[in-house]
Coordinates of C-alpha atoms and ligand atoms in Angstrom, one line a residue:
X1 CA 0.3 -0.2 0.1
X2 CA 1.5 3.4 -1.1
X3 CA 2.4 5.6 1.9
X4 CA 1.8 9.6 1.3
X5 CA 3.9 12.3 2.2
X6 CA 3.6 14.0 5.4
X7 CA 4.6 17.4 3.7
X8 CA 2.4 17.2 0.2
X9 CA 0.2 14.0 0.1
X10 CA 1.7 12.5 -3.0
X11 CA 3.4 8.9 -2.9
X12 CA 6.5 8.2 -0.8
X13 CA 8.9 5.6 -2.2
X14 CA 10.9 3.5 0.1
X15 CA 14.6 2.9 -0.3
X16 CA 15.7 1.9 2.8
X17 CA 14.4 -1.1 5.5
X18 CA 16.6 -1.1 8.9
X19 CA 14.3 -3.8 10.3
X20 CA 12.3 -4.0 13.6
X21 CA 13.7 -1.2 16.0
X22 CA 13.0 -0.2 19.8
X23 CA 12.3 3.6 20.7
X24 CA 15.7 4.7 20.5
X25 CA 15.7 6.3 24.0
X26 CA 13.6 4.0 26.0
X27 CA 16.2 2.5 28.2
X28 CA 14.9 -0.6 30.2
X29 CA 15.6 -1.8 33.7
X30 CA 15.1 -5.1 33.3
X31 CA 15.3 -7.7 30.2
X32 CA 11.8 -8.7 31.2
X33 CA 10.2 -5.4 30.4
X34 CA 7.9 -4.9 27.3
X35 CA 9.2 -2.8 24.9
X36 CA 7.4 -1.1 21.9
X37 CA 9.0 -1.4 18.4
X38 CA 8.2 -0.5 14.9
X39 CA 9.6 -0.9 11.6
X40 CA 12.2 1.5 10.4
X41 CA 11.5 2.2 7.0
X42 CA 12.7 5.2 4.9
X43 CA 11.3 6.6 1.8
X44 CA 11.4 10.1 -0.3
X45 CA 8.7 11.9 -1.9
X46 CA 8.5 11.6 -5.5
X47 CA 7.2 15.2 -5.7
X48 CA 8.2 17.5 -2.8
X49 CA 11.7 15.5 -2.2
X50 CA 11.3 14.9 1.2
X51 CA 12.9 11.9 2.9
X52 CA 10.8 10.6 5.7
X53 CA 10.0 7.6 7.8
X54 CA 7.2 5.4 6.8
X55 CA 5.9 4.3 10.1
X56 CA 4.7 7.0 12.8
X57 CA 5.1 6.6 16.4
X58 CA 2.6 8.3 18.9
X59 CA 4.5 11.2 20.2
X60 CA 3.8 10.8 23.8
X61 CA 5.5 7.4 23.6
X62 CA 8.9 9.1 22.9
X63 CA 8.6 12.8 24.4
X64 CA 7.6 12.2 28.2
X65 CA 8.5 12.6 31.7
X66 CA 11.3 9.8 31.4
X67 CA 12.8 11.4 28.2
X68 CA 16.8 11.0 28.7
X69 CA 18.3 13.5 26.6
X70 CA 19.9 16.6 28.0
X71 CA 21.2 19.1 25.9
X72 CA 23.5 20.4 28.5
X73 CA 25.3 17.0 28.7
X74 CA 27.5 18.3 25.9
X75 CA 29.8 21.3 27.1
X76 CA 30.4 22.0 23.3
X77 CA 26.6 21.9 22.4
X78 CA 26.2 24.1 25.4
X79 CA 28.5 26.6 24.1
X80 CA 27.2 26.3 20.7
X81 CA 23.8 27.3 21.9
X82 CA 25.0 30.2 24.1
X83 CA 26.5 31.5 20.7
X84 CA 23.7 31.1 18.8
X85 CA 21.3 32.8 21.3
X86 CA 23.9 35.7 21.4
X87 CA 24.2 35.7 17.6
X88 CA 20.0 35.4 16.9
X89 CA 19.4 38.2 19.8
X90 CA 21.6 40.7 18.1
X91 CA 19.5 40.3 15.0
X92 CA 16.4 41.2 17.2
X93 CA 17.9 44.8 18.1
X94 CA 15.6 47.9 17.3
X95 CA 12.3 45.7 17.8
X96 CA 10.2 46.9 20.4
X97 CA 9.9 43.9 22.8
X98 CA 10.3 41.1 20.8
X99 CA 9.3 37.9 21.8
X100 CA 11.1 34.5 21.3
X101 CA 9.5 31.1 21.2
X102 CA 11.5 28.0 21.1
X103 CA 10.2 24.7 20.2
X104 CA 11.8 22.0 21.9
X105 CA 13.9 24.1 24.5
X106 CA 14.9 20.6 26.4
X107 CA 17.0 21.9 29.5
X108 CA 17.3 25.4 28.6
X109 CA 20.5 25.7 27.2
X110 CA 19.4 28.1 24.4
X111 CA 16.5 30.1 26.2
X112 CA 18.8 30.4 29.3
X113 CA 20.8 33.0 27.5
X114 CA 18.1 34.7 26.0
X115 CA 16.5 35.2 29.3
X116 CA 19.7 36.4 30.8
X117 CA 19.5 39.3 28.0
X118 CA 16.2 39.8 29.5
X119 CA 14.4 39.1 26.1
X120 CA 10.7 38.1 26.4
X121 CA 10.6 34.2 25.5
X122 CA 8.6 31.1 25.6
X123 CA 9.6 27.5 26.0
X124 CA 7.7 24.7 24.5
X125 CA 9.0 21.6 25.8
X126 CA 6.6 18.1 26.4
X127 CA 9.2 16.4 28.2
X128 CA 9.0 17.0 31.7
X129 CA 12.2 15.4 32.8
X130 CA 14.3 18.1 30.9
X131 CA 11.3 20.9 30.9
X132 CA 11.5 21.2 35.0
X133 CA 15.5 22.0 34.6
X134 CA 14.5 24.7 32.2
X135 CA 12.2 25.9 34.7
X136 CA 14.5 25.9 37.5
X137 CA 16.9 28.1 35.5
X138 CA 14.4 30.8 35.5
X139 CA 12.9 29.9 31.9
X140 CA 9.4 30.6 31.0
X141 CA 8.4 27.1 29.7
X142 CA 5.2 25.1 28.8
X143 CA 5.1 21.3 29.0
X144 CA 3.3 21.1 25.9
X145 CA 3.8 20.1 22.1
X146 CA 4.0 22.9 19.7
X147 CA 1.6 22.7 17.1
X148 CA -1.2 25.0 15.3
X149 CA -3.2 25.0 18.1
X150 CA -0.7 25.9 20.7
X151 CA 0.5 28.2 18.4
X152 CA -2.6 30.1 18.2
X153 CA -3.0 30.1 22.1
X154 CA 0.5 31.9 22.4
X155 CA -0.6 34.5 20.0
X156 CA -3.5 35.3 21.9
X157 CA -1.7 35.3 25.3
X158 CA 1.3 37.0 24.2
X159 CA 1.4 38.5 20.8
X160 CA 3.3 37.4 17.9
X161 CA 6.9 36.1 17.9
X162 CA 9.8 38.0 16.0
X163 CA 11.7 34.5 16.3
X164 CA 11.0 31.2 16.3
X165 CA 13.9 28.9 17.1
X166 CA 13.9 25.1 16.8
X167 CA 17.2 22.8 17.1
X168 CA 17.0 19.1 16.4
X169 CA 13.2 19.3 16.9
X170 CA 11.6 20.5 13.8
X171 CA 12.8 17.1 12.0
X172 CA 11.2 15.2 15.1
X173 CA 7.6 16.2 14.3
X174 CA 5.7 14.2 11.5
X175 CA 3.0 16.7 11.9
X176 CA 5.1 19.3 9.8
X177 CA 1.9 20.7 8.4
X178 CA 0.4 21.7 11.9
X179 CA 3.9 23.4 13.0
X180 CA 3.9 25.0 9.8
X181 CA 0.4 26.7 9.8
X182 CA 1.2 27.5 13.5
X183 CA 4.5 29.3 12.7
X184 CA 2.8 31.1 9.8
X185 CA 0.0 32.5 12.5
X186 CA 2.4 33.3 15.2
X187 CA 5.3 35.0 13.3
X188 CA 5.2 38.9 13.3
X189 CA 5.4 40.1 9.5
X190 CA 9.0 40.7 9.4
X191 CA 9.7 37.7 11.8
X192 CA 12.0 34.3 11.1
X193 CA 11.7 30.9 12.1
X194 CA 15.1 29.3 11.9
X195 CA 15.7 25.9 12.9
X196 CA 19.1 23.5 12.7
X197 CA 18.9 19.8 11.9
X198 CA 20.7 16.9 10.7
X199 CA 21.4 17.7 6.9
X200 CA 20.5 14.6 4.4
X201 CA 23.5 15.6 2.3
X202 CA 25.6 14.6 5.4
X203 CA 24.0 11.6 5.9
X204 CA 24.2 10.4 2.5
X205 CA 27.9 11.3 2.1
X206 CA 28.9 10.1 5.5
X207 CA 26.7 7.1 5.6
X208 CA 25.9 8.1 8.9
X209 CA 22.8 5.8 9.1
X210 CA 22.5 6.2 12.9
X211 CA 21.1 9.5 12.1
X212 CA 17.9 7.5 11.2
X213 CA 15.8 6.5 14.1
X214 CA 12.3 6.9 15.5
X215 CA 12.6 10.7 16.6
X216 CA 14.3 11.4 13.3
X217 CA 11.1 11.4 11.2
X218 CA 12.5 13.8 8.4
X219 CA 15.7 14.0 6.7
X220 CA 15.8 17.6 5.4
X221 CA 17.5 19.5 2.4
X222 CA 17.5 22.5 1.2
X223 CA 15.2 21.5 -1.7
X224 CA 12.6 19.6 0.4
X225 CA 12.4 22.5 2.9
X226 CA 11.9 25.4 0.2
X227 CA 8.9 22.9 -1.3
X228 CA 7.4 22.4 2.3
X229 CA 7.4 25.9 3.5
X230 CA 6.1 27.0 0.0
X231 CA 2.9 25.2 0.7
X232 CA 2.5 27.1 3.7
X233 CA 3.1 30.7 2.5
X234 CA 6.8 30.6 3.9
X235 CA 9.9 31.1 2.1
X236 CA 13.2 29.5 2.5
X237 CA 15.6 32.7 2.9
X238 CA 18.8 31.4 4.1
X239 CA 20.8 28.2 4.7
X240 CA 24.1 27.9 6.7
X241 CA 26.0 24.9 7.4
X242 CA 26.9 24.1 11.2
X243 CA 29.2 21.7 12.4
X244 CA 27.5 20.2 15.1
X245 CA 26.4 16.7 15.5
X246 CA 28.1 15.3 12.3
X247 CA 26.6 18.0 10.0
X248 CA 23.6 20.3 10.2
X249 CA 22.0 23.0 8.1
X250 CA 20.4 26.2 9.9
X251 CA 17.7 26.9 8.0
X252 CA 15.9 30.4 8.1
X253 CA 12.1 30.8 7.0
X254 CA 9.8 33.9 6.5
X255 CA 6.6 35.4 4.9
X256 CA 6.6 34.7 1.4
X257 CA 8.2 37.8 -0.2
X258 CA 9.0 39.6 3.0
X259 CA 12.9 39.2 2.8
X260 CA 15.6 39.1 0.1
X261 CA 16.5 35.5 -0.4
X262 CA 20.5 34.8 0.0
X263 CA 22.6 33.5 -2.8
X264 CA 23.4 30.3 -0.6
X265 CA 20.0 28.8 -0.6
X266 CA 20.3 28.6 -4.7
X267 CA 23.7 27.3 -4.3
X268 CA 22.7 24.3 -2.0
X269 CA 19.8 23.7 -4.2
X270 CA 21.8 23.4 -7.2
X271 CA 24.5 21.2 -5.6
X272 CA 21.6 19.1 -4.3
X273 CA 20.5 18.8 -8.1
X274 CA 23.9 18.2 -9.3
X275 CA 24.7 15.3 -7.1
X276 CA 21.0 13.8 -7.5
X277 CA 20.5 13.8 -3.8
X278 CA 17.0 13.1 -3.8
X279 CA 16.8 10.5 -6.7
X280 CA 15.8 7.0 -6.1
X281 CA 19.2 5.9 -7.4
X282 CA 21.1 7.8 -5.2
X283 CA 19.3 6.7 -2.3
X284 CA 19.1 3.1 -3.1
X285 CA 23.2 3.3 -3.4
X286 CA 23.1 4.8 0.1
X287 CA 21.0 1.9 1.6
X288 CA 23.4 -0.3 -0.1
X289 CA 26.4 1.3 1.7
X290 CA 24.7 1.1 4.7
X291 CA 24.3 -2.4 4.7
X292 CA 27.8 -2.8 3.8
X293 CA 29.1 -0.6 6.8
X294 CA 27.1 -2.4 9.1
X295 CA 28.4 -5.7 8.2
X296 CA 32.1 -4.5 8.3
X297 CA 31.2 -3.2 11.6
X298 CA 30.0 -6.6 12.8
X299 CA 33.0 -8.1 11.2
X300 CA 35.4 -5.9 12.8
X301 CA 33.8 -6.6 16.3
X302 CA 33.8 -10.0 15.8
X303 CA 37.6 -10.3 14.9
X304 CA 38.3 -8.2 18.0
X305 CA 36.4 -10.4 20.3
X306 CA 37.9 -13.6 18.9
X307 CA 41.4 -12.2 19.6
X308 CA 40.0 -12.1 23.1
X309 CA 39.6 -8.2 23.6
X310 CA 37.1 -6.5 25.7
X311 CA 35.1 -4.4 23.9
X312 CA 33.1 -1.6 25.2
X313 CA 30.9 1.6 23.7
X314 CA 31.1 5.2 24.8
X315 CA 27.9 7.3 24.4
X316 CA 24.6 5.4 24.7
X317 CA 23.4 7.8 22.2
X318 CA 19.6 7.4 20.6
X319 CA 21.7 6.9 17.2
X320 CA 23.6 4.0 18.4
X321 CA 19.7 1.9 19.0
X322 CA 19.7 1.7 15.2
X323 CA 23.5 0.5 14.9
X324 CA 22.7 -1.9 17.4
X325 CA 19.3 -3.6 16.3
X326 CA 20.2 -3.4 12.7
X327 CA 23.3 -5.4 12.9
X328 CA 22.0 -7.6 15.8
X329 CA 24.7 -6.2 18.3
X330 CA 24.5 -7.3 22.1
X331 CA 26.4 -7.6 25.3
X332 CA 28.1 -10.8 23.9
X333 CA 29.9 -8.4 21.4
X334 CA 29.9 -5.0 23.5
X335 CA 30.0 -5.7 27.0
X336 CA 28.9 -2.2 28.3
X337 CA 28.5 1.4 27.3
X338 CA 29.6 4.4 29.1
X339 CA 27.7 7.5 29.3
X340 CA 27.7 10.4 31.5
X341 CA 23.7 10.9 31.8
X342 CA 22.6 9.7 35.0
X343 CA 19.2 8.8 33.7
X344 CA 20.7 6.2 31.4
X345 CA 23.1 4.9 33.8
X346 CA 22.4 1.7 35.5
X347 CA 19.9 0.7 32.9
X348 CA 19.8 -1.6 29.6
X349 CA 19.8 -0.3 26.1
X350 CA 16.6 -0.7 24.3
X351 CA 16.2 -3.9 23.1
X352 CA 19.9 -4.6 22.3
X353 CA 20.2 -4.9 26.5
X354 CA 23.8 -3.8 26.8
X355 CA 24.4 -2.4 30.2
X356 CA 24.9 1.3 30.4
X357 CA 27.6 2.4 33.1
X358 CA 28.7 6.0 34.3
X359 CA 31.4 7.7 32.1
X360 CA 33.5 8.3 35.3
X361 CA 34.1 4.6 35.7
X362 CA 35.4 4.5 31.8
X363 CA 39.3 5.3 32.6
X364 CA 39.3 2.7 35.6
X365 CA 37.6 -0.1 33.8
X366 CA 39.8 0.6 30.8
X367 CA 38.2 -1.9 28.1
X368 CA 40.8 -2.6 25.4
X369 CA 38.5 -1.4 22.6
X370 CA 35.8 1.7 22.9
X371 CA 33.5 1.9 20.1
X372 CA 32.8 5.7 20.2
X373 CA 28.8 5.7 19.5
X374 CA 28.9 9.8 20.0
X375 CA 31.1 9.9 17.2
X376 CA 29.7 13.6 16.9
X377 CA 31.2 14.6 19.9
X378 CA 34.7 13.0 19.2
X379 CA 36.7 16.2 19.7
X380 CA 35.2 16.8 23.1
X381 CA 35.8 13.0 24.3
X382 CA 38.9 12.3 22.8
X383 CA 40.1 15.5 24.7
X384 CA 38.9 14.5 28.1
X385 CA 39.8 10.6 27.8
X386 CA 43.6 10.9 27.0
X387 CA 44.3 8.2 29.5
X388 CA 42.3 5.6 27.6
X389 CA 44.7 5.9 24.4
X390 CA 47.9 6.3 26.6
X391 CA 47.0 3.3 28.6
X392 CA 46.9 1.5 25.3
X393 CA 43.1 1.6 24.7
X394 CA 41.7 1.7 21.0
X395 CA 39.1 3.9 19.8
X396 CA 36.7 2.4 17.0
X397 CA 34.7 4.6 15.0
X398 CA 32.1 3.7 12.2
X399 CA 31.7 7.2 10.4
X400 CA 32.7 8.0 7.8
X401 CA 34.2 4.5 7.8
X402 CA 34.8 1.7 10.1
X403 CA 38.1 2.4 11.7
X404 CA 40.4 2.6 14.5
X405 CA 41.1 6.3 15.5
X406 CA 43.8 7.9 17.9
Ligands
SAH1 N1 16.6 21.6 21.3 C1 17.5 20.7 21.9 C2 16.7 19.5 22.2 C3 16.8 18.4 21.2 S1 15.8 16.8 21.2 C4 18.8 20.5 21.6 O1 19.0 20.9 20.0 O2 19.8 19.9 22.0 C5 14.3 17.1 20.9 C6 13.2 17.9 21.9 O3 12.3 18.3 21.3 C7 12.9 17.0 23.3 O4 13.2 17.4 24.1 C8 11.6 16.7 22.7 O5 10.6 16.6 24.1 C9 11.0 17.9 22.2 N2 10.0 17.8 21.2 C10 9.3 17.0 20.5 N3 8.2 17.4 20.0 C11 8.0 18.6 20.4 C12 6.8 19.7 19.6 N4 6.1 19.4 19.0 N5 7.2 21.1 20.5 C13 8.1 21.0 21.2 N6 9.3 20.3 21.7 C14 9.2 19.0 21.1
TYD2 P1 24.0 12.7 21.3 O1 25.3 12.1 20.4 O2 24.0 14.1 21.5 O3 22.4 12.6 20.8 P2 21.7 11.5 20.4 O4 21.3 10.6 21.8 O5 20.6 12.0 20.0 O6 22.4 10.6 19.6 O7 24.0 12.0 22.3 C1 25.4 12.0 23.3 C2 25.3 10.7 24.3 O8 26.6 10.8 24.8 C3 24.6 11.2 25.6 O9 23.8 10.1 26.4 C4 25.3 12.1 26.4 C5 26.6 11.0 26.3 N1 28.0 11.9 26.3 C6 29.1 11.3 27.1 O10 28.9 10.3 28.0 N2 30.1 12.1 27.5 C7 30.5 13.1 26.6 O11 31.6 13.8 26.8 C8 29.4 13.7 25.6 C9 29.7 14.8 25.0 C10 28.3 12.9 25.6
ZN3 ZN1 5.8 15.4 -0.6

């Protein structure tokens, strides 16, 4: 049966099957727990070019009081959001009492800075685990999903927003129509919606298939975002590559015709067209490369194990769920995964059931090999864990290829 595009309603063509998967952030206490699972299938819309999942998961199953992803878990990411807040706040200079709305404010790393600058703001954050930390920092946050209805309530209560910002959240939302309709209604006439998310171009180029999991419903590109925006009376006016989370783009949308479109938009769309980024052939090639990469990782792990080496993981990321469950990697190959998040420690990874241990004990435990599941934070982690390599430990990565790195 044909699946219809969540953006434009036309047919979506499937190109990748990553099998049965758990909710990537649903860590469990025991192996006896009943675990939700779904089929991780990815397709591309033949009309608007949006790459998307075929199966939709009820949002409350993912984003709730147990949600264990804390943005402030990375010092680099915290700094990135503080710098972003300063940069975007500077663009509001001259506007009388602007309102900044953040979609998915998490524990408040971005809005915390906006609040410090004395700017009127509101954060939407449905996961209470993280929202309560944002609130404790003095941020104005509602424990609700941003969508058209809540956008309308915000407009009635607080007026229009000069800036709506979302990092690593807009791509999480299948009901993109409701979000864009809400943005269209809530923005001031010269307001902007700025969001940053993993870039399809980077995912395809690096074969970083671990970016594909339940929470990442869409895989954006300049082409697909321009098409989606146009349906809702919005226009893509700027794109900027940003070097976080393995390669993202920061997109700027404005009311159609309200701003000059930067040359960077046409340049990126042209590049996507030249590289045939959305063509089914290119995406099928990517799918073949995913299977090859996954096979290489398992072979490498099995070979290291057969040499009697003890293999651990570093970073119990949401991304790792796809890698582990697609390849069937469990505690027989990777004995445990070290992670700095208290909410994950002492638990088991979803479905693959690998124990999560505190990152503090990594150096003392000193496994022989550590698979860097948090490869997007390589610089931060390798700078800190210098004793591991000095003591003879080896880092194993699988993006952009399966390799031992030092
Ligand atoms: N912006 C942060 C958090 C990203 S994780 C960062 O970049 O680090 C995604 C967040 O979006 C989660 O905290 C989740 O609870 C939240 N979220 C999911 N759907 C949402 C929606 N419709 N409105 C607002 N927040 C949402
Ligand atoms: P991340 O790669 O940011 O995202 P996702 O879960 O969406 O794939 O997750 C990083 C994980 O790694 C998170 O659980 C915290 C952990 N971590 C450490 O243990 N040590 C570190 O130094 C950093 C930066 C992260
Ligand atoms: Zn479409």
